[in-house]
CSV table of C-alpha atoms and ligand atoms in Angstrom, one decimal:
chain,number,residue,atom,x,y,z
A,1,UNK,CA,93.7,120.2,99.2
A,2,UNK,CA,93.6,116.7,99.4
A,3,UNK,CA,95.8,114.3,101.2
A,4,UNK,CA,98.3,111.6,99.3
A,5,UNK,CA,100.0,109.6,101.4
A,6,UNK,CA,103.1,107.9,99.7
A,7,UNK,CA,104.3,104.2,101.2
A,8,UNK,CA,108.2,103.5,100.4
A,9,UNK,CA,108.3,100.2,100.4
A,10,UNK,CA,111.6,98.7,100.5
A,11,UNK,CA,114.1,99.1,103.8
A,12,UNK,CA,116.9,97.4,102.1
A,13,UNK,CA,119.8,99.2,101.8
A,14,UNK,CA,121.3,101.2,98.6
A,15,UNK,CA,117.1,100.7,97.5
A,16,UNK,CA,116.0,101.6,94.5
A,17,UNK,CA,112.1,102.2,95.0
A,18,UNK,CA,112.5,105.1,97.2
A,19,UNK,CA,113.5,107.4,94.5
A,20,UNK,CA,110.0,106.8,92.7
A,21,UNK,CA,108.7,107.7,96.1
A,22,UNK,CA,111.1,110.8,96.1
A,23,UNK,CA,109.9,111.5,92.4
A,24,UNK,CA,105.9,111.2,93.4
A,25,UNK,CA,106.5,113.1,96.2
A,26,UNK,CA,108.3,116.0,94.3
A,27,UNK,CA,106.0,115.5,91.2
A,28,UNK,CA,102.9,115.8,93.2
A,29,UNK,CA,103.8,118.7,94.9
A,30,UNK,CA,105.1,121.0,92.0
A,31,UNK,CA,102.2,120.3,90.0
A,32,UNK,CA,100.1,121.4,93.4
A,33,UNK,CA,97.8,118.2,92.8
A,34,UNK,CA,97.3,117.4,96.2
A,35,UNK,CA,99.5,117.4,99.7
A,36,UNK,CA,101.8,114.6,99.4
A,37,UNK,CA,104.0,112.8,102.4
A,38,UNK,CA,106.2,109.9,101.9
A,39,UNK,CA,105.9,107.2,104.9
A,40,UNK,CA,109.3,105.8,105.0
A,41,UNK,CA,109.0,102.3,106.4
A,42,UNK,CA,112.9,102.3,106.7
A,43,UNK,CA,112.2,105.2,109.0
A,44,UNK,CA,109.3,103.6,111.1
A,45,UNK,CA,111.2,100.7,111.6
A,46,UNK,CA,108.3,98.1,112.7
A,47,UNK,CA,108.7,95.0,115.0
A,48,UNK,CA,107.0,92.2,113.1
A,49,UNK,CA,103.6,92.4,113.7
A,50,UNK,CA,101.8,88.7,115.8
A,51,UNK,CA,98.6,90.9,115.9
A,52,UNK,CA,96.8,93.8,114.1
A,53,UNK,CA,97.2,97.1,115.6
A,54,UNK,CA,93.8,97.3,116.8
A,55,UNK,CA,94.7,94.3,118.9
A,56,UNK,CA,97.4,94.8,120.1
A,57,UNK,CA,98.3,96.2,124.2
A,58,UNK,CA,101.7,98.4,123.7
A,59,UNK,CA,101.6,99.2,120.1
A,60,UNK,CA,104.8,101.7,119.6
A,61,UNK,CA,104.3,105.4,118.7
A,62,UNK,CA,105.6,105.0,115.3
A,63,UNK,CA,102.8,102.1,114.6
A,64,UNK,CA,100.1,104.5,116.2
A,65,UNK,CA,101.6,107.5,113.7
A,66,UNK,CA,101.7,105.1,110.7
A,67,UNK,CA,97.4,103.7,111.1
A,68,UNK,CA,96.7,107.9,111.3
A,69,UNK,CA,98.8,109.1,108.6
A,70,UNK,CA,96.7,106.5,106.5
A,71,UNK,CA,93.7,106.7,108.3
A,72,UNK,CA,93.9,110.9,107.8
A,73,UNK,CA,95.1,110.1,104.3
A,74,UNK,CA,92.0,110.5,101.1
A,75,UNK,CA,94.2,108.4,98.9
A,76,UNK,CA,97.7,105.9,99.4
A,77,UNK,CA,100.2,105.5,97.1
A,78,UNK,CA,102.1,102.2,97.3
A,79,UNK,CA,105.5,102.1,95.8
A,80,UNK,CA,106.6,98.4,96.3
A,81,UNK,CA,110.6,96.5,94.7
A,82,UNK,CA,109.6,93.4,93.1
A,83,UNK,CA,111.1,90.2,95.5
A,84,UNK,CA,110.7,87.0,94.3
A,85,UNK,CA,107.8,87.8,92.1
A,86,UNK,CA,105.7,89.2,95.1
A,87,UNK,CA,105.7,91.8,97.6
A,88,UNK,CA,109.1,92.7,100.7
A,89,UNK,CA,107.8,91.1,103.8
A,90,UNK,CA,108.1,95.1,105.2
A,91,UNK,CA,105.3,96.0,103.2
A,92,UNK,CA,103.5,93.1,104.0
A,93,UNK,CA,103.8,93.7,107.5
A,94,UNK,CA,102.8,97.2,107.4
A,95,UNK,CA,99.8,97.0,105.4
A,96,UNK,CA,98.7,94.0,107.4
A,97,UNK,CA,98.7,96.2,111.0
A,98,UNK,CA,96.2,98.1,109.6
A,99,UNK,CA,92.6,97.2,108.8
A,100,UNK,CA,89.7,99.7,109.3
A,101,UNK,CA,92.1,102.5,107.9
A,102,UNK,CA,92.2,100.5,104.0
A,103,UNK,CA,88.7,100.6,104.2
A,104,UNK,CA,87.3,102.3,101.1
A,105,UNK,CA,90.9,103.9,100.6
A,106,UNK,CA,91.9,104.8,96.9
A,107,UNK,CA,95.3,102.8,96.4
A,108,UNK,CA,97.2,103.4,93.3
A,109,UNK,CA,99.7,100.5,92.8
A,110,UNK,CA,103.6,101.8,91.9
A,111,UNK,CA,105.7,98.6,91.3
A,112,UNK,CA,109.4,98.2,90.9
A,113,UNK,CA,112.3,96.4,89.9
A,114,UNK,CA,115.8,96.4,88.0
A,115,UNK,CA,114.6,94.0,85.0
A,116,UNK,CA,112.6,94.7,82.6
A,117,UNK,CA,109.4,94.0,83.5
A,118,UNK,CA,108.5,96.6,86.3
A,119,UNK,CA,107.4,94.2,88.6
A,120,UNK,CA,104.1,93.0,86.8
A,121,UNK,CA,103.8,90.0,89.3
A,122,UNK,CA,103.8,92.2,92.4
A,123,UNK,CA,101.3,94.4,91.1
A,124,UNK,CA,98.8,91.4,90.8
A,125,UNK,CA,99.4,90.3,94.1
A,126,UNK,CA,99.2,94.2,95.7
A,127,UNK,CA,95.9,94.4,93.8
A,128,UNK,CA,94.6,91.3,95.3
A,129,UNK,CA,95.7,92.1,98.8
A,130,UNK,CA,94.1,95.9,98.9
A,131,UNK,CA,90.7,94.5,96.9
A,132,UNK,CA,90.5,92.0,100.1
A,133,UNK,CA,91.2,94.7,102.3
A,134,UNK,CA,88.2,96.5,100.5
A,135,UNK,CA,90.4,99.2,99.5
A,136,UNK,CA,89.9,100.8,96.5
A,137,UNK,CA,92.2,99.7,93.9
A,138,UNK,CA,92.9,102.9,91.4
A,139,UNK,CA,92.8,101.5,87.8
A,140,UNK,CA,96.2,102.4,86.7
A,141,UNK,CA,99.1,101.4,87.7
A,142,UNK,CA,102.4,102.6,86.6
A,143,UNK,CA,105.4,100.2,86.6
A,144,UNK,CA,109.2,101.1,86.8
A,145,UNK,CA,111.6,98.7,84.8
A,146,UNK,CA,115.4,99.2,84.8
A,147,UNK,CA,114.9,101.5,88.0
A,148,UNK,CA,118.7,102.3,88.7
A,149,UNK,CA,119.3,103.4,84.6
A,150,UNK,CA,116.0,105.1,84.5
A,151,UNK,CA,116.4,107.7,87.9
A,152,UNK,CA,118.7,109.5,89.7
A,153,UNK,CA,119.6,109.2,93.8
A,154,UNK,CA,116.8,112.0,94.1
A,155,UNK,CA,114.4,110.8,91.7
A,156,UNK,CA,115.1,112.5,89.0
A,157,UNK,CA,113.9,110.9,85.4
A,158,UNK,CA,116.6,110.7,82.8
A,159,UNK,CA,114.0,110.3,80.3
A,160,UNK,CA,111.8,113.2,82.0
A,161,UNK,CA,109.1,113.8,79.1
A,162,UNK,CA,108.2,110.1,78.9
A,163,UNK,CA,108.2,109.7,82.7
A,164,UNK,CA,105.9,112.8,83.2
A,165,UNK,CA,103.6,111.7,80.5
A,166,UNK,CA,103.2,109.0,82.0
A,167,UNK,CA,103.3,110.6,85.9
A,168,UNK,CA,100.3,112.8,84.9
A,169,UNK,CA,98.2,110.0,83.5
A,170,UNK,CA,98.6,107.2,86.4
A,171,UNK,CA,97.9,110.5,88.9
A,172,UNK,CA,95.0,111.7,87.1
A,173,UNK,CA,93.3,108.1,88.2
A,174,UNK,CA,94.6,108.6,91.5
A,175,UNK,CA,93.0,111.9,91.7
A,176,UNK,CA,89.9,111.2,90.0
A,177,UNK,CA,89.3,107.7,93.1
A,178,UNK,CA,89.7,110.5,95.3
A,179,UNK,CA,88.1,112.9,94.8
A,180,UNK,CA,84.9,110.6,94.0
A,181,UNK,CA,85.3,108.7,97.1
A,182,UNK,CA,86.3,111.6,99.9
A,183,UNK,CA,83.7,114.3,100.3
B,1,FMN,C1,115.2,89.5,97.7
B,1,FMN,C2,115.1,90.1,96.4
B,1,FMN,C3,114.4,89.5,95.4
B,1,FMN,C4,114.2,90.1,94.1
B,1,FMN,N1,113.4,89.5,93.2
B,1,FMN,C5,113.1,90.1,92.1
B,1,FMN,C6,112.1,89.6,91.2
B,1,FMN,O1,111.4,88.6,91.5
B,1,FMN,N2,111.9,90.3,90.0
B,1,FMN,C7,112.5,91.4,89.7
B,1,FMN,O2,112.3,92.0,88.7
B,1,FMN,N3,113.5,91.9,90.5
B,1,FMN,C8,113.8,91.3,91.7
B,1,FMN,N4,114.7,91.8,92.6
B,1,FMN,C9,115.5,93.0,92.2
B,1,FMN,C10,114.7,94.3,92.6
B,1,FMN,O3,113.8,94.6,91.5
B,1,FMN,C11,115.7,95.5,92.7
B,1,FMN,O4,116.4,95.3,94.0
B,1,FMN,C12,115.1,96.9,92.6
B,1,FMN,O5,116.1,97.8,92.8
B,1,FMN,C13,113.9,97.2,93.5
B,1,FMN,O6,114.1,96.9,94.9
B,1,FMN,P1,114.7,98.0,95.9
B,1,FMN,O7,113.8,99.1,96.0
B,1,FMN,O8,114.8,97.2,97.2
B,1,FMN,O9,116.1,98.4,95.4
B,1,FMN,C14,114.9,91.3,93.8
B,1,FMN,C15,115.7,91.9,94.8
B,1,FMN,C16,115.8,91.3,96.1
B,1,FMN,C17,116.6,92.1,97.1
């Protein structure tokens, strides 16, 4: 089975995002599409990086666990809030440490926010940051307006037909990158 590693992207408190990380997560699993692991960024809690990994003398355990789990992983989901029209500076951080490990990596862009837009400005951006990373930018994306009316705390749609409908045609992308570009 192939690997999906699934980025939370927002350490603020009370977040939002994480329950579309919670719902991919859960969604990818019951449907048995692939092996699926949320890396929490909350959880890794990274110093603000002056150098890329690769460059760096006492990178910390949780930095060294974080450039695997993506290196090891055939495709990345990035679930990223909306801030000021662009990307958190967590996320920023994080994909930043890393180079080699983007390289040729099918990314499939999740984008968030409260309004009503789903975050359509920080999906641009994320796709022009992984196509200079030479990642490989899955061509679907699949935006989350009105995130605290449309899930629950675990990630639960309230409009769960739509949502899935949707779910199954951003991941079929997803899985169609990786399995063309992982052997
Ligand atoms: C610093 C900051 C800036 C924000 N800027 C925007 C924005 O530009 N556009 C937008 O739709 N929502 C914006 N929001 C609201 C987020 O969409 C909202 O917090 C949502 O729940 C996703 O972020 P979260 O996962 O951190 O909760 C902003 C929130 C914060 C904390």
């Amino acid at each position: 089975m192939k690997k999906i590693a699934i980025i939370s992207g927002s350490i603020r408190k009370n977040r939002q995002s994480h329950k579309i990380a919670l719902f991919f997560d859960r969604y990818i699993t019951e449907m048995q599409l692939a092996q699926s692991e949320i890396i929490d960024l909350k959880e890794l809690n990274f110093p603000i990086v002056e150098e890329r990994l690769a460059l760096t003398e006492n990178p910390t355990q949780n930095q060294l666990l974080f450039s695997a789990k993506i290196f090891e992983a055939d495709a990345v989901i990035i679930v990223s809030p909306e801030y000021n029209g662009s990307y958190p500076a967590a996320l920023k951080n994080a994909i930043d440490m890393l180079g080699k490990e983007w390289l040729h990596k099918p990314v499939g862009i999740v984008t968030v926010s409260s309004g009503v837009f789903g975050g359509v400005n920080v999906n641009a951006l994320l796709q022009i940051l992984f196509t200079r990373l030479k990642a490989l930018v899955v061509t679907a994306s699949f935006p989350v307006p009105n995130v605290h009316q449309a899930f629950d705390e675990q990630g639960i749609p309230v409009d769960k037909e739509s949502i899935y409908k949707r779910a199954e045609s951003f991941l079929s992308e997803v899985l169609w990158f990786t399995e063309k570009f992982n052997s």
